[in-house]
Coordinates of C-alpha atoms in Angstrom, one line a residue:
M195 CA 27.7 44.8 -7.9
A196 CA 27.6 41.1 -7.6
G197 CA 28.1 40.0 -4.0
R198 CA 30.5 37.4 -2.8
P199 CA 29.1 33.9 -2.7
F200 CA 28.0 33.0 0.8
D201 CA 29.3 29.9 2.5
V202 CA 26.4 28.2 4.3
E203 CA 28.9 26.1 6.2
I204 CA 29.5 29.1 8.3
L205 CA 25.9 29.2 9.3
H206 CA 25.9 25.5 9.8
R207 CA 28.7 25.7 12.3
L208 CA 27.1 28.7 14.0
A209 CA 23.8 26.7 14.3
I210 CA 25.7 23.9 16.1
E211 CA 27.4 26.3 18.4
L212 CA 24.2 28.1 19.3
E213 CA 22.4 24.8 19.9
R214 CA 25.2 23.8 22.3
E215 CA 25.7 27.1 24.1
G216 CA 23.1 29.8 23.1
P217 CA 19.4 30.3 22.8
F218 CA 17.8 27.4 20.8
R219 CA 15.6 29.8 18.8
L220 CA 18.8 31.4 17.3
A221 CA 19.9 28.0 16.1
L222 CA 16.6 27.5 14.4
Q223 CA 17.0 31.0 12.8
C224 CA 20.3 29.8 11.4
W225 CA 18.7 26.9 9.7
E226 CA 16.1 29.3 8.2
L227 CA 18.9 31.4 6.8
I228 CA 20.6 28.3 5.4
H229 CA 17.4 27.5 3.6
R230 CA 17.0 31.0 2.2
V231 CA 20.6 31.0 0.9
A232 CA 20.5 27.4 -0.4
P233 CA 16.9 26.3 -0.5
Y234 CA 16.0 22.6 0.1
G235 CA 13.5 21.2 -2.4
S236 CA 10.2 20.4 -0.7
D237 CA 10.1 16.9 -2.3
G238 CA 13.2 15.9 -0.3
L239 CA 12.5 17.5 3.1
I240 CA 11.4 14.2 4.7
D241 CA 14.4 12.4 3.2
H242 CA 16.7 14.8 5.1
L243 CA 15.2 13.9 8.5
P244 CA 17.2 10.6 9.1
V245 CA 20.4 12.4 8.3
A246 CA 19.4 15.3 10.7
V247 CA 18.7 12.8 13.5
T248 CA 22.1 11.1 12.9
S249 CA 23.8 14.5 13.2
G250 CA 22.5 14.9 16.7
E251 CA 21.6 18.5 16.0
M252 CA 18.1 19.0 17.3
A253 CA 17.7 22.4 15.8
Q254 CA 18.3 20.9 12.4
V255 CA 15.8 18.1 13.2
R256 CA 13.2 20.6 14.4
W257 CA 13.6 22.9 11.4
F258 CA 13.3 20.1 8.9
T259 CA 10.3 18.6 10.8
E260 CA 8.5 22.0 10.8
Q261 CA 9.3 22.6 7.1
A262 CA 8.1 19.1 6.2
R263 CA 4.8 19.5 8.1
R264 CA 4.2 22.9 6.6
E265 CA 5.2 22.3 3.0
V266 CA 4.5 18.6 2.2
G267 CA 2.9 17.2 5.3
L268 CA 4.3 14.6 7.7
P269 CA 2.2 11.4 7.3
P270 CA 1.3 9.5 10.5
G271 CA 3.8 6.7 9.7
Q272 CA 6.6 9.1 9.1
T273 CA 5.8 11.0 12.3
I274 CA 5.9 7.7 14.4
G275 CA 9.1 6.6 12.6
L276 CA 10.8 9.9 13.3
A277 CA 9.9 9.7 17.0
G278 CA 11.3 6.2 17.0
M279 CA 14.6 7.3 15.4
L280 CA 14.9 10.1 17.9
A281 CA 14.2 7.8 20.9
C282 CA 16.8 5.3 19.6
A283 CA 19.4 8.1 19.4
G284 CA 18.6 9.1 23.0
H285 CA 16.8 12.3 22.2
H286 CA 13.7 11.5 24.3
G287 CA 12.4 15.0 24.7
E288 CA 12.4 15.6 20.9
A289 CA 10.9 12.2 20.3
G290 CA 8.0 13.1 22.7
R291 CA 7.5 16.4 21.0
V292 CA 7.3 14.8 17.6
L293 CA 4.9 12.2 18.7
G294 CA 2.9 15.0 20.3
F295 CA 2.2 16.3 16.8
L296 CA 0.1 13.2 16.1
A297 CA -1.4 13.1 19.6
H298 CA -2.6 16.7 19.4
A299 CA -3.6 16.5 15.7
S300 CA -7.1 16.3 14.4
S301 CA -8.9 13.0 14.6
D302 CA -7.6 12.2 11.1
G303 CA -4.1 11.7 12.4
R304 CA -5.1 9.7 15.6
R305 CA -7.4 7.5 13.6
A306 CA -4.6 6.4 11.4
V307 CA -3.1 4.6 14.3
S308 CA -6.2 2.5 14.9
Q309 CA -6.4 1.9 11.1
S310 CA -3.0 0.2 11.0
P311 CA -3.6 -3.3 12.4
S312 CA -0.9 -6.0 12.9
V313 CA -0.3 -9.0 15.1
L314 CA 0.3 -6.5 17.9
L315 CA -3.1 -4.8 17.5
G316 CA -4.3 -5.9 21.0
S317 CA -1.3 -4.3 22.8
M318 CA -1.1 -1.0 20.9
P319 CA -0.9 2.2 23.0
K320 CA -4.3 3.8 23.4
D321 CA -3.2 7.2 24.7
L322 CA -0.6 8.9 22.5
T323 CA -0.5 12.0 24.6
R324 CA 0.6 10.0 27.7
L325 CA 3.2 8.2 25.6
A326 CA 4.6 11.4 24.2
Q327 CA 4.9 12.7 27.8
E328 CA 6.5 9.5 29.1
L329 CA 9.1 9.5 26.3
E330 CA 10.7 12.4 28.1
R331 CA 11.4 10.2 31.1
P332 CA 11.8 6.7 29.5
R333 CA 12.3 4.8 32.7
S334 CA 9.1 5.9 34.5
G335 CA 6.7 3.5 32.7
A336 CA 8.4 0.4 34.1
E337 CA 8.9 2.0 37.6
E338 CA 5.2 2.7 37.8
G339 CA 4.2 -0.8 36.7
G340 CA 3.0 0.4 33.3
V341 CA 4.3 -0.5 29.9
H342 CA 7.7 1.0 29.1
P343 CA 7.5 3.8 26.6
Y344 CA 10.2 2.2 24.5
L345 CA 8.1 -0.9 24.2
E346 CA 4.9 1.1 23.3
L347 CA 6.8 3.1 20.7
A348 CA 8.4 -0.1 19.3
R349 CA 4.9 -1.5 18.8
L350 CA 3.8 1.6 17.0
C351 CA 6.8 1.6 14.7
F352 CA 6.2 -2.1 14.0
T353 CA 2.6 -1.6 13.0
F354 CA 3.6 1.3 10.7
R355 CA 6.3 -0.9 9.1
K356 CA 9.3 1.1 10.4
M357 CA 11.1 -2.2 10.9
E358 CA 14.6 -1.2 11.6
V359 CA 13.5 1.4 14.2
A360 CA 11.1 -1.1 15.7
A361 CA 13.7 -3.8 16.2
K362 CA 16.1 -1.4 17.9
L363 CA 13.4 -0.1 20.2
F364 CA 12.3 -3.6 21.2
R365 CA 15.9 -4.3 22.0
L366 CA 16.2 -1.1 24.1
A367 CA 12.9 -2.0 25.9
A368 CA 14.3 -5.5 26.7
N369 CA 16.9 -3.7 28.8
H370 CA 14.1 -2.4 31.1
V371 CA 11.3 -5.0 30.9
D372 CA 10.8 -8.6 29.9
L373 CA 9.3 -8.9 26.4
T374 CA 6.3 -11.1 25.9
A375 CA 6.7 -14.0 23.5
L376 CA 4.6 -12.0 20.9
D377 CA 6.9 -8.9 21.3
S378 CA 9.9 -11.2 20.8
V379 CA 8.4 -12.5 17.6
A380 CA 7.8 -9.0 16.4
M381 CA 11.4 -7.9 17.3
S382 CA 12.9 -10.9 15.4
Y383 CA 10.5 -10.4 12.4
A384 CA 11.3 -6.6 12.3
G385 CA 15.0 -7.3 12.3
A386 CA 14.7 -9.9 9.6
R387 CA 12.6 -7.7 7.3
A388 CA 15.0 -4.8 7.8
G389 CA 18.0 -7.0 6.9
M390 CA 19.7 -6.0 10.1
A391 CA 22.7 -7.5 12.0
T392 CA 22.6 -11.1 13.0
D393 CA 21.5 -10.6 16.6
F394 CA 18.3 -8.9 15.4
A395 CA 17.5 -10.9 12.2
T396 CA 18.4 -14.5 13.1
I397 CA 17.4 -16.9 15.9
D398 CA 18.6 -20.4 16.7
E399 CA 16.4 -23.5 16.3
E400 CA 15.9 -23.9 20.0
A401 CA 14.5 -20.3 20.4
L402 CA 12.4 -20.8 17.3
A403 CA 10.9 -24.0 18.8
W404 CA 10.2 -22.2 22.1
L405 CA 8.5 -19.3 20.5
G406 CA 6.6 -21.6 18.2
K407 CA 5.1 -23.4 21.2
R408 CA 4.1 -20.2 22.8
M409 CA 2.5 -19.0 19.6
S410 CA 1.0 -22.3 18.6
T411 CA -2.5 -20.9 18.3
N412 CA -1.5 -17.6 16.6
P413 CA -1.2 -18.2 12.9
D414 CA 0.1 -14.7 12.1
A415 CA 2.9 -15.0 14.6
L416 CA 3.8 -18.4 13.3
A417 CA 4.1 -17.1 9.8
M418 CA 6.4 -14.4 11.0
L419 CA 8.5 -17.0 12.7
A420 CA 8.7 -18.9 9.4
H421 CA 10.1 -15.8 7.8
V422 CA 12.7 -15.4 10.6
A423 CA 13.7 -19.0 10.1
L424 CA 14.2 -18.5 6.4
V425 CA 16.5 -15.5 7.1
S426 CA 18.3 -17.6 9.6
G427 CA 18.9 -20.3 7.0
D428 CA 16.7 -22.8 8.8
G429 CA 14.3 -24.0 6.1
R430 CA 13.1 -27.0 8.1
S431 CA 11.9 -24.8 11.0
A432 CA 10.3 -22.4 8.5
A433 CA 8.3 -25.2 7.0
R434 CA 7.2 -26.4 10.4
A435 CA 6.0 -22.9 11.4
M436 CA 4.2 -22.3 8.1
E437 CA 2.5 -25.7 8.2
R438 CA 1.3 -25.1 11.7
A439 CA 0.1 -21.6 10.7
V440 CA -2.0 -22.8 7.8
R441 CA -3.4 -25.7 9.7
V442 CA -4.5 -23.4 12.6
K443 CA -6.0 -20.8 10.3
Y444 CA -7.9 -23.2 8.1
A445 CA -8.7 -26.0 10.6
G446 CA -11.8 -27.8 9.6
L447 CA -11.5 -26.9 5.9
E448 CA -12.1 -30.0 3.8
Q449 CA -9.0 -29.6 1.5
V450 CA -6.6 -28.4 4.2
E451 CA -4.1 -31.1 3.3
E452 CA -3.9 -29.9 -0.3
I453 CA -3.7 -26.3 0.8
V454 CA -0.9 -27.1 3.1
G455 CA 0.9 -29.0 0.3
D456 CA 0.6 -26.0 -2.0
C457 CA 1.9 -23.6 0.6
L458 CA 4.8 -25.7 1.6
A459 CA 5.8 -26.2 -2.1
M460 CA 5.7 -22.4 -2.5
L461 CA 7.8 -21.9 0.7
G462 CA 10.3 -24.4 -0.6
I463 CA 10.7 -22.5 -3.9
I464 CA 11.2 -19.2 -1.9
D465 CA 13.9 -20.9 0.2
T466 CA 15.7 -22.0 -3.0
L467 CA 15.4 -18.7 -4.7
K468 CA 16.6 -16.9 -1.6
E469 CA 20.2 -17.7 -2.6
R470 CA 19.9 -16.6 -6.2
P471 CA 20.6 -13.1 -7.5
S472 CA 17.5 -11.0 -7.7
E473 CA 18.3 -9.5 -11.2
L474 CA 16.1 -10.7 -14.1
P475 CA 17.2 -11.1 -17.7
G476 CA 15.7 -8.5 -20.0
E477 CA 14.0 -10.9 -22.5
L478 CA 11.9 -12.3 -19.6
L479 CA 10.3 -8.8 -19.1
E480 CA 9.1 -8.0 -22.6
E481 CA 5.4 -7.5 -23.0
P482 CA 3.4 -10.5 -24.2
D483 CA 2.2 -10.1 -27.8
G484 CA 0.0 -13.1 -28.2
N485 CA -3.8 -13.3 -28.8
R486 CA -5.2 -10.9 -26.2
D487 CA -8.9 -11.9 -26.9
D488 CA -8.6 -15.6 -26.3
G489 CA -9.7 -16.0 -22.7
V490 CA -12.5 -15.6 -20.1
P491 CA -14.2 -12.3 -20.7
K492 CA -13.3 -9.8 -18.0
V493 CA -14.6 -6.3 -17.1
F494 CA -12.6 -3.9 -15.0
I495 CA -14.1 -0.9 -13.3
C496 CA -11.1 1.3 -12.4
G497 CA -10.9 4.6 -10.4
F498 CA -8.4 6.7 -8.6
G499 CA -9.7 6.4 -5.1
W500 CA -13.0 8.2 -4.3
S501 CA -13.4 9.0 -8.0
G502 CA -16.9 7.6 -8.4
S503 CA -16.1 4.3 -9.9
G504 CA -18.6 2.7 -7.6
A505 CA -21.4 4.3 -9.6
V506 CA -20.4 2.4 -12.7
Y507 CA -19.9 -0.8 -10.7
D508 CA -23.4 -0.5 -9.3
E509 CA -24.9 0.0 -12.7
I510 CA -23.6 -3.3 -14.1
R511 CA -22.9 -5.6 -11.2
G512 CA -26.5 -7.0 -11.3
S513 CA -26.2 -8.1 -14.9
E514 CA -26.7 -11.8 -15.4
G515 CA -23.6 -13.8 -16.0
F516 CA -21.0 -12.0 -13.9
S517 CA -18.9 -13.7 -11.2
E518 CA -16.6 -11.9 -8.7
F519 CA -13.7 -13.0 -6.5
E520 CA -14.1 -12.7 -2.8
G521 CA -13.0 -9.4 -1.3
A522 CA -12.2 -8.4 2.2
G523 CA -15.9 -8.2 3.2
D524 CA -17.4 -5.8 5.7
A525 CA -14.6 -5.7 8.4
P526 CA -15.0 -2.7 10.7
L527 CA -11.6 -1.2 9.7
L528 CA -12.4 -1.0 6.0
N529 CA -13.8 1.9 4.1
A530 CA -17.3 1.6 2.8
D531 CA -17.6 -0.1 -0.6
S532 CA -14.1 -1.5 -0.5
G533 CA -15.1 -5.0 0.6
T534 CA -15.6 -6.3 -3.0
E535 CA -12.1 -5.4 -4.3
A536 CA -10.0 -8.3 -5.5
T537 CA -6.7 -7.5 -3.9
F538 CA -4.4 -10.2 -5.4
I539 CA -3.7 -7.9 -8.4
Q540 CA -2.6 -4.4 -7.5
A541 CA -2.0 -4.6 -3.8
D542 CA 1.6 -5.1 -2.5
A543 CA 3.1 -8.3 -4.0
G544 CA -0.1 -9.0 -6.0
L545 CA 0.3 -10.4 -9.5
G546 CA 0.0 -7.0 -11.1
D547 CA 2.3 -5.4 -8.7
F548 CA 4.8 -8.2 -9.3
W549 CA 4.6 -7.4 -13.0
I550 CA 5.1 -3.7 -12.6
A551 CA 7.9 -4.0 -10.1
A552 CA 9.8 -6.6 -12.1
R553 CA 9.6 -4.4 -15.3
S554 CA 10.5 -1.2 -13.6
T555 CA 13.4 -2.4 -11.5
R556 CA 14.4 -5.5 -13.5
R557 CA 14.7 -7.5 -10.4
V558 CA 12.6 -9.4 -7.9
A559 CA 13.7 -9.9 -4.3
W560 CA 12.7 -13.2 -2.7
Q561 CA 10.7 -11.2 -0.1
R562 CA 8.2 -10.2 -2.7
L563 CA 7.4 -13.9 -3.3
W564 CA 7.1 -14.3 0.4
D565 CA 4.7 -11.5 0.6
M566 CA 2.6 -12.9 -2.2
L567 CA 2.4 -16.2 -0.3
C568 CA 1.4 -14.6 2.9
L569 CA -0.8 -11.7 1.8
H570 CA -2.6 -13.2 -1.2
V571 CA -2.5 -17.0 -0.7
T572 CA -2.5 -17.8 3.0
G573 CA -3.9 -14.5 4.4
L574 CA -1.2 -14.4 7.1
S575 CA 0.9 -11.8 9.0
G576 CA -0.3 -8.6 7.3
I577 CA 0.8 -5.3 8.7
G578 CA -1.1 -2.1 8.1
Y579 CA -4.4 -1.3 6.4
N580 CA -3.7 -2.4 2.9
S581 CA -2.1 -5.7 4.0
Y582 CA -5.0 -6.3 6.4
K583 CA -7.4 -5.9 3.5
S584 CA -5.3 -8.3 1.3
C585 CA -5.2 -10.9 4.0
A586 CA -8.9 -10.7 4.6
A587 CA -9.6 -11.2 0.9
A588 CA -7.2 -14.1 0.6
T589 CA -8.8 -15.8 3.7
N590 CA -12.2 -15.4 2.1
N591 CA -11.0 -16.8 -1.2
V592 CA -9.4 -19.8 0.4
Q593 CA -12.4 -20.5 2.6
R594 CA -14.7 -20.3 -0.4
H595 CA -12.5 -22.0 -3.1
A596 CA -9.9 -24.0 -1.0
H597 CA -7.3 -25.8 -3.1
A598 CA -8.8 -24.5 -6.3
Y599 CA -7.6 -21.0 -5.3
T600 CA -4.2 -21.9 -4.0
R601 CA -3.2 -24.2 -6.9
P602 CA -2.8 -21.4 -9.6
F603 CA -0.4 -19.6 -7.2
R604 CA 1.6 -22.7 -6.7
E605 CA 1.8 -23.2 -10.5
F606 CA 3.0 -19.6 -10.8
F607 CA 5.8 -20.1 -8.3
E608 CA 6.8 -23.3 -10.0
G609 CA 6.7 -21.6 -13.4
Y610 CA 8.7 -18.6 -12.2
A611 CA 11.4 -20.9 -10.8
A612 CA 11.6 -22.7 -14.1
L613 CA 11.8 -19.4 -16.0
L614 CA 14.8 -18.3 -14.0
E615 CA 16.5 -21.6 -15.0
A616 CA 15.6 -21.2 -18.7
P617 CA 14.5 -17.6 -19.5
M618 CA 12.1 -17.1 -22.5
R619 CA 11.2 -14.0 -24.4
A620 CA 8.2 -12.4 -22.7
G621 CA 8.1 -15.3 -20.3
L622 CA 7.1 -13.5 -17.2
G623 CA 4.2 -11.7 -18.8
D624 CA 3.0 -15.0 -20.4
L625 CA 3.3 -16.8 -17.0
L626 CA 1.3 -14.1 -15.2
G627 CA -1.3 -14.2 -18.0
R628 CA -1.7 -17.9 -17.6
T629 CA -2.0 -17.5 -13.9
T630 CA -4.7 -14.8 -14.0
E631 CA -6.5 -16.9 -16.7
S632 CA -6.4 -20.0 -14.5
L633 CA -7.8 -18.1 -11.6
C634 CA -10.6 -16.6 -13.6
R635 CA -11.5 -20.1 -15.1
M636 CA -11.5 -21.5 -11.6
L637 CA -13.9 -18.8 -10.5
L638 CA -16.4 -19.5 -13.2
E639 CA -16.1 -23.3 -12.6
Q640 CA -16.7 -22.7 -8.9
K641 CA -19.5 -20.0 -9.0
G642 CA -20.8 -20.2 -12.5
G643 CA -21.3 -17.3 -14.9
R644 CA -19.7 -16.3 -18.3
A645 CA -17.5 -13.3 -17.3
V646 CA -15.5 -12.0 -14.4
L647 CA -16.2 -8.5 -12.9
F648 CA -13.4 -6.7 -11.2
N649 CA -14.3 -3.6 -9.0
N650 CA -11.3 -1.4 -8.3
A651 CA -8.9 -4.4 -8.6
I652 CA -6.7 -2.0 -10.7
F653 CA -6.5 1.7 -10.1
G654 CA -6.4 4.0 -13.1
R655 CA -2.8 4.9 -12.5
E656 CA -1.9 1.3 -12.7
V657 CA -3.7 0.2 -15.9
E658 CA -0.4 -1.2 -17.2
M659 CA -1.4 -4.2 -15.1
L660 CA -4.1 -5.0 -17.7
Q661 CA -1.2 -6.4 -19.8
I662 CA -1.4 -9.7 -17.7
F663 CA -5.1 -10.2 -18.5
K664 CA -6.5 -11.6 -21.7
A665 CA -10.0 -10.7 -23.1
S666 CA -10.3 -7.6 -20.8
R667 CA -12.3 -4.4 -21.2
A668 CA -11.9 -1.5 -18.8
V669 CA -13.3 1.9 -17.9
V670 CA -11.3 4.4 -15.9
V671 CA -13.6 6.7 -13.8
F672 CA -12.5 10.2 -12.8
R673 CA -14.2 13.0 -11.0
D674 CA -13.9 16.7 -10.1
P675 CA -10.8 16.7 -7.8
L676 CA -12.4 19.2 -5.4
D677 CA -15.2 16.6 -4.7
V678 CA -12.6 13.8 -4.4
Y679 CA -10.9 15.7 -1.6
A680 CA -14.3 16.5 0.1
D681 CA -15.5 12.9 -0.1
R682 CA -12.2 11.6 1.3
R683 CA -12.3 14.0 4.1
L684 CA -15.9 13.0 5.0
K685 CA -15.7 9.3 4.6
D686 CA -12.1 7.9 4.2
K687 CA -11.1 6.3 7.5
N688 CA -7.4 6.7 6.4
H689 CA -7.6 10.3 5.4
W690 CA -4.8 12.6 6.6
R691 CA -3.8 14.7 3.6
S692 CA -4.2 18.4 3.1
P693 CA -5.8 19.7 -0.1
R694 CA -2.3 20.3 -1.6
Q695 CA -1.1 16.8 -0.7
L696 CA -4.2 15.3 -2.2
A697 CA -3.8 17.4 -5.3
E698 CA -0.3 16.1 -5.8
L699 CA -1.3 12.5 -5.3
Y700 CA -4.4 12.6 -7.4
G701 CA -2.8 14.7 -10.1
W702 CA 0.2 12.3 -10.2
G703 CA -2.2 9.4 -10.7
L704 CA -4.1 11.2 -13.5
Q705 CA -0.9 12.1 -15.3
K706 CA 0.5 8.6 -15.0
Y707 CA -2.6 7.2 -16.6
I708 CA -2.6 9.9 -19.4
T709 CA 1.1 9.1 -20.2
Y710 CA 0.4 5.4 -20.5
R711 CA -2.8 6.0 -22.5
Q712 CA -1.2 8.3 -25.0
G713 CA 1.9 6.2 -25.4
R714 CA -0.1 3.2 -26.3
Q715 CA -2.9 4.7 -28.4
E716 CA -3.1 2.0 -31.0
R717 CA -3.1 -0.9 -28.5
V718 CA -5.6 0.3 -25.9
L719 CA -8.4 2.1 -27.7
G720 CA -10.4 -1.1 -28.2
N721 CA -10.6 -2.1 -24.6
L722 CA -10.0 1.0 -22.5
R723 CA -12.1 4.2 -22.1
E724 CA -12.4 7.1 -19.7
V725 CA -15.7 7.9 -17.9
P726 CA -16.3 11.2 -16.1
F727 CA -18.4 10.6 -13.0
E728 CA -20.6 13.7 -13.3
R729 CA -21.7 12.9 -16.8
F730 CA -22.3 9.3 -16.0
V731 CA -24.6 10.3 -13.1
L732 CA -26.5 13.1 -14.9
D733 CA -26.8 11.9 -18.4
R734 CA -29.0 8.8 -18.8
V735 CA -28.3 8.3 -22.4
Y736 CA -24.5 8.4 -21.8
R737 CA -24.9 6.0 -18.9
E738 CA -26.6 3.5 -21.2
Q739 CA -23.9 3.9 -23.7
V740 CA -21.2 3.1 -21.1
R741 CA -23.2 0.1 -19.9
D742 CA -23.7 -1.2 -23.5
W743 CA -20.0 -0.9 -24.3
L744 CA -18.9 -2.7 -21.1
L745 CA -21.3 -5.6 -21.4
S746 CA -20.8 -6.1 -25.2
G747 CA -19.3 -9.5 -25.8
T748 CA -19.2 -10.3 -22.0
V749 CA -22.7 -10.9 -20.6
D750 CA -26.2 -10.3 -21.6
N751 CA -27.5 -6.7 -21.0
V752 CA -30.2 -7.9 -18.7
G753 CA -30.5 -7.7 -14.9
R754 CA -31.2 -5.2 -12.3
S755 CA -29.2 -2.0 -11.9
H756 CA -28.2 -1.1 -8.4
F757 CA -27.3 2.5 -9.4
D758 CA -29.3 5.3 -7.9
P759 CA -28.9 8.6 -9.8
V760 CA -30.6 10.6 -7.1
V761 CA -28.1 9.4 -4.4
S762 CA -25.1 9.8 -6.7
S763 CA -26.1 13.3 -7.9
G764 CA -26.0 14.3 -4.2
N765 CA -22.2 13.6 -4.4
I766 CA -21.6 16.3 -7.1
G767 CA -20.4 19.6 -5.9
I768 CA -20.0 18.5 -2.3
H769 CA -16.8 20.5 -1.9
R770 CA -18.9 23.7 -1.7
G771 CA -18.9 25.0 1.8
M772 CA -16.1 22.6 2.8
L773 CA -13.2 24.0 0.9
D774 CA -12.3 27.7 1.2
A775 CA -10.6 29.7 -1.4
N776 CA -7.1 28.7 -0.2
G777 CA -8.0 25.0 -0.3
C778 CA -9.4 25.4 -3.8
N779 CA -6.2 27.1 -4.9
Q780 CA -4.1 24.3 -3.4
M781 CA -6.1 21.8 -5.6
Q782 CA -5.2 23.7 -8.8
A783 CA -2.0 21.6 -9.3
M784 CA -4.1 18.9 -11.0
T785 CA -6.3 21.1 -13.2
A786 CA -4.4 20.4 -16.5
S787 CA -4.5 16.6 -16.0
Y788 CA -8.2 16.7 -15.1
R789 CA -9.0 18.7 -18.3
R790 CA -6.9 16.2 -20.4
M791 CA -8.9 13.3 -18.9
Q792 CA -12.1 15.1 -20.0
E793 CA -10.7 15.5 -23.5
L794 CA -9.8 11.8 -23.7
A795 CA -13.3 10.8 -22.5
A796 CA -14.9 13.1 -25.1
M797 CA -12.8 11.5 -27.9
A798 CA -13.6 8.0 -26.7
W799 CA -17.4 8.3 -26.6
D800 CA -18.4 11.3 -28.7
A801 CA -16.1 10.7 -31.6
G802 CA -16.9 7.0 -31.6
E803 CA -13.4 5.7 -31.0

């Protein structure tokens, strides 16, 4: 006989009562029963946490936290942000407990903190265990002459881009200790980026001038002050701060006056567009349909992250006639072999990211233009690993090419502002195409060569970005997912995912690529092919076939190969002995997508497509 529907609200009220008056473990059991009666989807577990914190019911918070950790994993940034939310709400003990997850985790979790640089890098907390303990007694740090735990947690939240929480924690810390000028800059910038209330997000001209003097030799802080001034409606102070930042960063560069001029022109456009609606007219976003072969030849080696694309890159990078943009170089924070990536395409606010975001949301917020100016032109005020890499690459490109590098971006900003005034069909894609073409022509004029080589400038899951490049040819390299996980676990400085989490990420990327590829069969077959890493390494004839196809019509097939098949073959099957049966089972989620990639590759090469 059918039972009567059960009202989970009864259990909810009981959980609240038990948390207030009874054993805490019984409140947790109530939440377990609620989940059994009305299950929460695993995809949304993390999304429930802010609501749970707001409710003030720590049993609910703890239950969702444990479920998220067990079912989908709680990334380091989410863990720190949750601890910050709890501390802001006065739940210090629970904040310390949550931060303790990261402090007592494997080195993967702790390493993530050191891998997230920002302007506050030098003052980041070194001992998360101590901080977790001090959060339970938030006044003790100041009393003992140390750094107040609110302040340390604010810095952590800032460097993991939890801006709203960071701004609130800085304000709370200011009630106990005097903030340094740099912390004051971070607090104002965090509030401005979060779009918070006036007292967080804006600052008067006198305070801006005082902070500007204190930060006069810190270009990253000056750029952040420029953003705060923009939000405050003070374009003049923003321009002064940005000019000072650029002059300090590129002091001694021959064309610094021209670079400053470009940057101030872009800043002025941002200030103007800040008052416009962010929505874009539909005709502006249509895909360009002009001559796609009329341009500088370009070769893209794409992967999915640790998928073996470096092997293909090593095979052809020594060919005579290639030029490459500057990457981030060999900075200690970076993963091996990532220093050659041209970041101004797919990274946050890059040209390709701008294209994808505009088409998918049909709007562009002015902050995206600000981030393009900072991350990909001036190399200023990056926060986190990816932004750090973008800023390092931008800095290297400006130092190498000076005004020749910044000018195409200025022309893009000017063209974009003009398009908003007079929209044209496919105007944005055409403008982005002209910008990438201008950058590539500049590169060949500066360095010589006949074609541009891009290594992992576009991931396989983002190949739609190729639409803003003319005369391009690309391969997408994929690999046994089990070995991808093993390689990331061994070598990725930013690794924190479980096998299941990696399977979901990698499988999602493969499927996104497959959907794009199959939906555009007639338009991409001539310039896009899939390459299985294992076959490329083990089959010399196939390797030569891939090389010939990539170099055809771009550069001469002469020059030294840097690829070592003996070394690369040692990267096949490395998951054996590292992944147990349970780990292998967790990786099965991407099996179908991986097999479909193999089928596409076979059709492309063996059927002579």
